[in-house]
Amino acid sequence: MTKTNIARLIIIILIFLFFVLYFMQVSGYSEYTRNKENMLTEDRIKEYENDIEVGKDVTIKDYLNKDRVNYDNKVSNLGLNLSELIGDVFDKGMNAFFEMLNEAVSS
């Protein structure tokens, strides 16, 4: 592959990633997840206030989110390691791409 083909491939990949992230933002995916977490927190606050009104002996530890489940296993660890590897390769590739652009512009 020539340098121009590599540059075109990288630009196409970047455009594709941009559109993926853009449509995720437009669809409201991150807002949905944040709103879901806020609703769970609001439900816990209401439960706490109701228990205080009733006169129950309450501690804050009773109302903290204990629903966190540890999903660590070999597959998830492999996925994490793979994503870190992809991130490193992408970072090195972007650095090399911008160095090529720098050489092309300065030549």
Short mmCIF file of N, CA, C and O in Angstrom, two decimals:
data_model
loop_
_atom_site.label_atom_id
_atom_site.label_comp_id
_atom_site.label_asym_id
_atom_site.label_seq_id
_atom_site.Cartn_x
_atom_site.Cartn_y
_atom_site.Cartn_z
N MET A 1 0.83 -1.18 0.00
CA MET A 1 0.00 0.00 0.00
C MET A 1 0.88 1.24 0.00
O MET A 1 1.88 1.29 0.70
N THR A 2 0.43 2.20 -0.74
CA THR A 2 1.18 3.45 -0.77
C THR A 2 0.71 4.35 0.37
O THR A 2 -0.30 4.08 1.02
N LYS A 3 1.45 5.43 0.58
CA LYS A 3 1.09 6.34 1.66
C LYS A 3 -0.26 7.00 1.41
O LYS A 3 -1.02 7.22 2.36
N THR A 4 -0.59 7.26 0.17
CA THR A 4 -1.88 7.90 -0.11
C THR A 4 -3.03 6.94 0.17
O THR A 4 -4.08 7.35 0.67
N ASN A 5 -2.84 5.64 -0.13
CA ASN A 5 -3.90 4.66 0.17
C ASN A 5 -4.09 4.52 1.67
O ASN A 5 -5.21 4.39 2.15
N ILE A 6 -2.99 4.52 2.42
CA ILE A 6 -3.08 4.42 3.88
C ILE A 6 -3.78 5.65 4.44
O ILE A 6 -4.64 5.55 5.31
N ALA A 7 -3.43 6.82 3.92
CA ALA A 7 -4.06 8.06 4.39
C ALA A 7 -5.55 8.05 4.08
O ALA A 7 -6.37 8.45 4.91
N ARG A 8 -5.94 7.59 2.89
CA ARG A 8 -7.36 7.51 2.54
C ARG A 8 -8.10 6.55 3.46
O ARG A 8 -9.22 6.84 3.90
N LEU A 9 -7.50 5.41 3.74
CA LEU A 9 -8.12 4.43 4.62
C LEU A 9 -8.31 5.01 6.02
O LEU A 9 -9.39 4.86 6.61
N ILE A 10 -7.32 5.69 6.51
CA ILE A 10 -7.42 6.28 7.84
C ILE A 10 -8.50 7.36 7.86
O ILE A 10 -9.30 7.44 8.80
N ILE A 11 -8.58 8.17 6.83
CA ILE A 11 -9.60 9.22 6.77
C ILE A 11 -11.00 8.60 6.70
O ILE A 11 -11.93 9.06 7.38
N ILE A 12 -11.16 7.54 5.95
CA ILE A 12 -12.46 6.86 5.87
C ILE A 12 -12.85 6.28 7.23
O ILE A 12 -14.01 6.40 7.66
N ILE A 13 -11.89 5.68 7.92
CA ILE A 13 -12.16 5.13 9.25
C ILE A 13 -12.55 6.25 10.22
O ILE A 13 -13.50 6.11 11.00
N LEU A 14 -11.85 7.37 10.17
CA LEU A 14 -12.17 8.49 11.05
C LEU A 14 -13.57 9.05 10.77
O LEU A 14 -14.32 9.37 11.70
N ILE A 15 -13.92 9.16 9.51
CA ILE A 15 -15.26 9.64 9.15
C ILE A 15 -16.33 8.67 9.66
O ILE A 15 -17.35 9.08 10.21
N PHE A 16 -16.08 7.38 9.50
CA PHE A 16 -17.02 6.37 9.99
C PHE A 16 -17.19 6.49 11.51
O PHE A 16 -18.32 6.48 12.02
N LEU A 17 -16.08 6.60 12.25
CA LEU A 17 -16.15 6.73 13.70
C LEU A 17 -16.88 8.01 14.10
O LEU A 17 -17.65 8.02 15.07
N PHE A 18 -16.66 9.08 13.36
CA PHE A 18 -17.36 10.33 13.65
C PHE A 18 -18.87 10.13 13.53
O PHE A 18 -19.63 10.56 14.40
N PHE A 19 -19.31 9.50 12.46
CA PHE A 19 -20.74 9.31 12.27
C PHE A 19 -21.33 8.38 13.32
O PHE A 19 -22.46 8.59 13.79
N VAL A 20 -20.61 7.36 13.73
CA VAL A 20 -21.10 6.48 14.78
C VAL A 20 -21.30 7.27 16.07
O VAL A 20 -22.36 7.20 16.71
N LEU A 21 -20.30 8.04 16.46
CA LEU A 21 -20.42 8.83 17.68
C LEU A 21 -21.49 9.91 17.56
O LEU A 21 -22.22 10.19 18.51
N TYR A 22 -21.60 10.50 16.39
CA TYR A 22 -22.61 11.52 16.16
C TYR A 22 -24.01 10.95 16.32
O TYR A 22 -24.86 11.53 17.00
N PHE A 23 -24.28 9.80 15.72
CA PHE A 23 -25.61 9.22 15.82
C PHE A 23 -25.91 8.71 17.22
O PHE A 23 -27.07 8.71 17.65
N MET A 24 -24.88 8.30 17.96
CA MET A 24 -25.11 7.93 19.36
C MET A 24 -25.54 9.17 20.16
O MET A 24 -26.42 9.09 21.00
N GLN A 25 -24.92 10.30 19.88
CA GLN A 25 -25.27 11.53 20.57
C GLN A 25 -26.66 11.99 20.18
O GLN A 25 -27.46 12.40 21.02
N VAL A 26 -26.98 11.92 18.89
CA VAL A 26 -28.30 12.36 18.42
C VAL A 26 -29.41 11.47 18.99
O VAL A 26 -30.48 11.95 19.35
N SER A 27 -29.14 10.19 19.10
CA SER A 27 -30.17 9.28 19.59
C SER A 27 -30.38 9.42 21.09
O SER A 27 -31.38 8.92 21.62
N GLY A 28 -29.48 10.09 21.79
CA GLY A 28 -29.65 10.32 23.22
C GLY A 28 -29.26 9.14 24.08
O GLY A 28 -29.75 9.00 25.19
N TYR A 29 -28.38 8.31 23.61
CA TYR A 29 -27.99 7.12 24.37
C TYR A 29 -27.38 7.48 25.71
O TYR A 29 -27.76 6.94 26.74
N SER A 30 -26.43 8.42 25.71
CA SER A 30 -25.77 8.77 26.98
C SER A 30 -26.73 9.48 27.92
O SER A 30 -26.68 9.29 29.13
N GLU A 31 -27.62 10.31 27.38
CA GLU A 31 -28.61 10.98 28.22
C GLU A 31 -29.57 9.96 28.84
O GLU A 31 -29.97 10.11 29.99
N TYR A 32 -29.92 8.94 28.09
CA TYR A 32 -30.80 7.91 28.61
C TYR A 32 -30.16 7.19 29.80
O TYR A 32 -30.81 6.97 30.83
N THR A 33 -28.89 6.83 29.67
CA THR A 33 -28.24 6.11 30.76
C THR A 33 -28.10 7.00 31.99
O THR A 33 -28.29 6.54 33.11
N ARG A 34 -27.76 8.30 31.79
CA ARG A 34 -27.67 9.22 32.93
C ARG A 34 -29.03 9.42 33.58
O ARG A 34 -29.15 9.45 34.80
N ASN A 35 -30.07 9.55 32.78
CA ASN A 35 -31.42 9.74 33.31
C ASN A 35 -31.85 8.51 34.11
O ASN A 35 -32.51 8.64 35.15
N LYS A 36 -31.53 7.34 33.64
CA LYS A 36 -31.88 6.11 34.34
C LYS A 36 -31.21 6.06 35.72
O LYS A 36 -31.84 5.70 36.71
N GLU A 37 -29.94 6.45 35.78
CA GLU A 37 -29.23 6.47 37.07
C GLU A 37 -29.85 7.51 38.00
O GLU A 37 -30.00 7.27 39.20
N ASN A 38 -30.22 8.68 37.47
CA ASN A 38 -30.85 9.71 38.29
C ASN A 38 -32.19 9.25 38.84
O ASN A 38 -32.54 9.56 39.98
N MET A 39 -32.96 8.53 38.04
CA MET A 39 -34.25 8.05 38.50
C MET A 39 -34.08 7.06 39.64
O MET A 39 -34.84 7.09 40.61
N LEU A 40 -33.08 6.19 39.56
CA LEU A 40 -32.83 5.27 40.65
C LEU A 40 -32.45 6.02 41.92
O LEU A 40 -32.90 5.69 43.01
N THR A 41 -31.65 7.07 41.78
CA THR A 41 -31.25 7.86 42.93
C THR A 41 -32.45 8.58 43.53
O THR A 41 -32.62 8.63 44.75
N GLU A 42 -33.30 9.15 42.68
CA GLU A 42 -34.49 9.85 43.17
C GLU A 42 -35.43 8.88 43.90
O GLU A 42 -36.03 9.24 44.92
N ASP A 43 -35.55 7.66 43.42
CA ASP A 43 -36.38 6.67 44.09
C ASP A 43 -35.84 6.36 45.48
O ASP A 43 -36.60 6.23 46.45
N ARG A 44 -34.53 6.25 45.60
CA ARG A 44 -33.90 5.99 46.90
C ARG A 44 -34.12 7.17 47.86
O ARG A 44 -34.36 6.96 49.04
N ILE A 45 -34.06 8.40 47.34
CA ILE A 45 -34.29 9.58 48.19
C ILE A 45 -35.72 9.59 48.69
O ILE A 45 -35.97 9.86 49.88
N LYS A 46 -36.68 9.30 47.82
CA LYS A 46 -38.08 9.26 48.24
C LYS A 46 -38.30 8.18 49.30
O LYS A 46 -39.03 8.38 50.28
N GLU A 47 -37.68 7.03 49.10
CA GLU A 47 -37.80 5.94 50.07
C GLU A 47 -37.23 6.36 51.42
O GLU A 47 -37.83 6.11 52.47
N TYR A 48 -36.11 7.05 51.39
CA TYR A 48 -35.46 7.54 52.62
C TYR A 48 -36.37 8.54 53.33
O TYR A 48 -36.57 8.45 54.55
N GLU A 49 -36.93 9.49 52.58
CA GLU A 49 -37.81 10.49 53.18
C GLU A 49 -39.07 9.85 53.77
O GLU A 49 -39.53 10.24 54.85
N ASN A 50 -39.64 8.86 53.08
CA ASN A 50 -40.82 8.17 53.61
C ASN A 50 -40.49 7.42 54.89
O ASN A 50 -41.29 7.42 55.84
N ASP A 51 -39.34 6.79 54.95
CA ASP A 51 -38.95 6.07 56.16
C ASP A 51 -38.72 7.02 57.33
O ASP A 51 -39.02 6.70 58.48
N ILE A 52 -38.21 8.21 57.05
CA ILE A 52 -38.03 9.20 58.12
C ILE A 52 -39.39 9.68 58.63
O ILE A 52 -39.60 9.82 59.84
N GLU A 53 -40.33 9.92 57.72
CA GLU A 53 -41.68 10.36 58.12
C GLU A 53 -42.38 9.31 58.97
O GLU A 53 -43.10 9.64 59.92
N VAL A 54 -42.19 8.05 58.64
CA VAL A 54 -42.82 6.97 59.39
C VAL A 54 -42.16 6.83 60.76
O VAL A 54 -42.79 6.40 61.73
N GLY A 55 -40.89 7.23 60.85
CA GLY A 55 -40.20 7.16 62.13
C GLY A 55 -39.28 5.96 62.25
O GLY A 55 -38.91 5.58 63.36
N LYS A 56 -38.92 5.37 61.16
CA LYS A 56 -38.00 4.24 61.20
C LYS A 56 -36.60 4.71 61.57
O LYS A 56 -36.22 5.85 61.32
N ASP A 57 -35.83 3.80 62.15
CA ASP A 57 -34.42 4.08 62.43
C ASP A 57 -33.66 3.85 61.14
O ASP A 57 -33.58 2.72 60.65
N VAL A 58 -33.12 4.92 60.56
CA VAL A 58 -32.49 4.82 59.25
C VAL A 58 -31.01 5.16 59.33
O VAL A 58 -30.59 5.98 60.14
N THR A 59 -30.25 4.51 58.49
CA THR A 59 -28.84 4.87 58.27
C THR A 59 -28.64 4.99 56.77
O THR A 59 -29.34 4.36 55.98
N ILE A 60 -27.69 5.80 56.40
CA ILE A 60 -27.46 6.05 54.97
C ILE A 60 -27.02 4.79 54.24
O ILE A 60 -27.29 4.62 53.06
N LYS A 61 -26.38 3.88 54.94
CA LYS A 61 -25.90 2.65 54.30
C LYS A 61 -27.05 1.79 53.77
O LYS A 61 -26.88 1.02 52.84
N ASP A 62 -28.22 1.94 54.38
CA ASP A 62 -29.38 1.18 53.92
C ASP A 62 -29.86 1.63 52.55
O ASP A 62 -30.56 0.90 51.86
N TYR A 63 -29.50 2.85 52.16
CA TYR A 63 -30.05 3.43 50.93
C TYR A 63 -29.01 3.60 49.83
O TYR A 63 -29.31 4.10 48.77
N LEU A 64 -27.80 3.16 50.07
CA LEU A 64 -26.78 3.23 49.03
C LEU A 64 -27.03 2.13 48.02
O LEU A 64 -27.59 1.08 48.33
N ASN A 65 -26.59 2.37 46.81
CA ASN A 65 -26.77 1.38 45.74
C ASN A 65 -25.86 0.18 45.99
O ASN A 65 -24.66 0.27 45.83
N LYS A 66 -26.46 -0.91 46.38
CA LYS A 66 -25.70 -2.14 46.60
C LYS A 66 -25.88 -3.11 45.44
O LYS A 66 -25.45 -4.24 45.50
N ASP A 67 -26.52 -2.62 44.38
CA ASP A 67 -26.84 -3.49 43.26
C ASP A 67 -25.67 -3.73 42.33
O ASP A 67 -25.83 -4.34 41.29
N ARG A 68 -24.53 -3.23 42.68
CA ARG A 68 -23.37 -3.41 41.80
C ARG A 68 -22.87 -4.85 41.89
O ARG A 68 -22.51 -5.32 42.95
N VAL A 69 -22.87 -5.49 40.77
CA VAL A 69 -22.46 -6.87 40.69
C VAL A 69 -21.08 -6.92 40.04
O VAL A 69 -20.82 -6.21 39.07
N ASN A 70 -20.23 -7.73 40.57
CA ASN A 70 -18.89 -7.87 40.01
C ASN A 70 -18.96 -8.85 38.83
O ASN A 70 -19.21 -10.04 39.01
N TYR A 71 -18.74 -8.33 37.65
CA TYR A 71 -18.82 -9.14 36.45
C TYR A 71 -17.44 -9.53 35.93
O TYR A 71 -17.31 -9.92 34.78
N ASP A 72 -16.43 -9.39 36.75
CA ASP A 72 -15.08 -9.75 36.31
C ASP A 72 -15.00 -11.26 36.04
O ASP A 72 -15.36 -12.08 36.88
N ASN A 73 -14.57 -11.57 34.83
CA ASN A 73 -14.28 -12.95 34.47
C ASN A 73 -13.26 -12.91 33.34
O ASN A 73 -12.82 -11.83 32.93
N LYS A 74 -12.90 -14.03 32.84
CA LYS A 74 -11.85 -14.08 31.82
C LYS A 74 -12.27 -13.37 30.54
O LYS A 74 -11.46 -12.70 29.90
N VAL A 75 -13.53 -13.48 30.17
CA VAL A 75 -14.01 -12.86 28.94
C VAL A 75 -14.00 -11.34 29.07
O VAL A 75 -13.54 -10.63 28.17
N SER A 76 -14.50 -10.82 30.20
CA SER A 76 -14.52 -9.37 30.36
C SER A 76 -13.11 -8.82 30.49
O SER A 76 -12.82 -7.73 29.98
N ASN A 77 -12.23 -9.53 31.17
CA ASN A 77 -10.83 -9.09 31.25
C ASN A 77 -10.18 -9.10 29.88
O ASN A 77 -9.40 -8.21 29.54
N LEU A 78 -10.49 -10.11 29.07
CA LEU A 78 -9.97 -10.16 27.71
C LEU A 78 -10.48 -8.98 26.90
O LEU A 78 -9.74 -8.34 26.16
N GLY A 79 -11.77 -8.68 27.05
CA GLY A 79 -12.34 -7.52 26.35
C GLY A 79 -11.68 -6.22 26.77
O GLY A 79 -11.41 -5.35 25.94
N LEU A 80 -11.43 -6.07 28.06
CA LEU A 80 -10.76 -4.86 28.56
C LEU A 80 -9.35 -4.76 28.00
O LEU A 80 -8.93 -3.69 27.52
N ASN A 81 -8.61 -5.86 28.04
CA ASN A 81 -7.25 -5.85 27.51
C ASN A 81 -7.25 -5.58 26.01
O ASN A 81 -6.39 -4.85 25.50
N LEU A 82 -8.21 -6.16 25.30
CA LEU A 82 -8.30 -5.95 23.86
C LEU A 82 -8.63 -4.49 23.55
O LEU A 82 -8.03 -3.90 22.64
N SER A 83 -9.53 -3.89 24.31
CA SER A 83 -9.87 -2.49 24.06
C SER A 83 -8.69 -1.58 24.37
O SER A 83 -8.46 -0.58 23.67
N GLU A 84 -7.91 -1.89 25.40
CA GLU A 84 -6.71 -1.10 25.69
C GLU A 84 -5.68 -1.25 24.56
O GLU A 84 -5.04 -0.27 24.17
N LEU A 85 -5.54 -2.46 24.03
CA LEU A 85 -4.63 -2.69 22.91
C LEU A 85 -5.07 -1.91 21.68
O LEU A 85 -4.26 -1.26 21.02
N ILE A 86 -6.37 -1.94 21.39
CA ILE A 86 -6.89 -1.20 20.25
C ILE A 86 -6.66 0.30 20.45
O ILE A 86 -6.28 1.01 19.51
N GLY A 87 -6.86 0.78 21.67
CA GLY A 87 -6.61 2.19 21.96
C GLY A 87 -5.16 2.58 21.74
O GLY A 87 -4.86 3.63 21.18
N ASP A 88 -4.25 1.72 22.17
CA ASP A 88 -2.82 1.98 21.98
C ASP A 88 -2.46 1.98 20.50
O ASP A 88 -1.72 2.85 20.03
N VAL A 89 -2.96 1.00 19.75
CA VAL A 89 -2.68 0.92 18.32
C VAL A 89 -3.26 2.14 17.60
O VAL A 89 -2.61 2.74 16.73
N PHE A 90 -4.47 2.52 17.98
CA PHE A 90 -5.10 3.69 17.38
C PHE A 90 -4.28 4.95 17.68
O PHE A 90 -4.07 5.79 16.79
N ASP A 91 -3.81 5.08 18.91
CA ASP A 91 -3.01 6.24 19.29
C ASP A 91 -1.71 6.30 18.48
O ASP A 91 -1.35 7.35 17.94
N LYS A 92 -1.03 5.17 18.36
CA LYS A 92 0.20 5.13 17.57
C LYS A 92 -0.09 5.39 16.09
O LYS A 92 0.68 6.09 15.42
N GLY A 93 -1.18 4.86 15.59
CA GLY A 93 -1.55 5.08 14.20
C GLY A 93 -1.86 6.54 13.92
O GLY A 93 -1.46 7.09 12.89
N MET A 94 -2.57 7.18 14.84
CA MET A 94 -2.88 8.60 14.67
C MET A 94 -1.61 9.44 14.72
O MET A 94 -1.46 10.39 13.94
N ASN A 95 -0.70 9.10 15.62
CA ASN A 95 0.56 9.83 15.68
C ASN A 95 1.34 9.67 14.37
O ASN A 95 1.89 10.65 13.84
N ALA A 96 1.39 8.45 13.85
CA ALA A 96 2.08 8.21 12.58
C ALA A 96 1.39 8.95 11.44
O ALA A 96 2.05 9.52 10.57
N PHE A 97 0.06 8.96 11.44
CA PHE A 97 -0.71 9.65 10.41
C PHE A 97 -0.40 11.15 10.41
O PHE A 97 -0.16 11.75 9.36
N PHE A 98 -0.40 11.75 11.58
CA PHE A 98 -0.13 13.18 11.65
C PHE A 98 1.32 13.50 11.33
O PHE A 98 1.62 14.56 10.78
N GLU A 99 2.22 12.58 11.63
CA GLU A 99 3.62 12.78 11.20
C GLU A 99 3.72 12.73 9.68
O GLU A 99 4.45 13.53 9.08
N MET A 100 2.98 11.81 9.04
CA MET A 100 2.97 11.75 7.57
C MET A 100 2.38 13.03 6.99
O MET A 100 2.91 13.55 6.00
N LEU A 101 1.32 13.52 7.59
CA LEU A 101 0.72 14.77 7.12
C LEU A 101 1.70 15.94 7.28
O LEU A 101 1.80 16.80 6.41
N ASN A 102 2.40 15.94 8.38
CA ASN A 102 3.38 16.99 8.64
C ASN A 102 4.48 16.96 7.58
O ASN A 102 4.90 17.99 7.08
N GLU A 103 4.95 15.75 7.26
CA GLU A 103 6.00 15.62 6.22
C GLU A 103 5.46 16.04 4.86
O GLU A 103 6.17 16.68 4.07
N ALA A 104 4.21 15.69 4.56
CA ALA A 104 3.63 16.03 3.26
C ALA A 104 3.44 17.54 3.14
O ALA A 104 3.67 18.11 2.07
N VAL A 105 3.07 18.20 4.20
CA VAL A 105 2.85 19.63 4.16
C VAL A 105 4.17 20.39 4.11
O VAL A 105 4.31 21.38 3.40
N SER A 106 5.16 19.90 4.85
CA SER A 106 6.43 20.60 4.91
C SER A 106 7.31 20.35 3.67
O SER A 106 8.27 21.04 3.43
N SER A 107 6.96 19.35 2.87
CA SER A 107 7.76 19.03 1.68
C SER A 107 7.43 19.93 0.52
O SER A 107 6.45 20.47 0.31
#
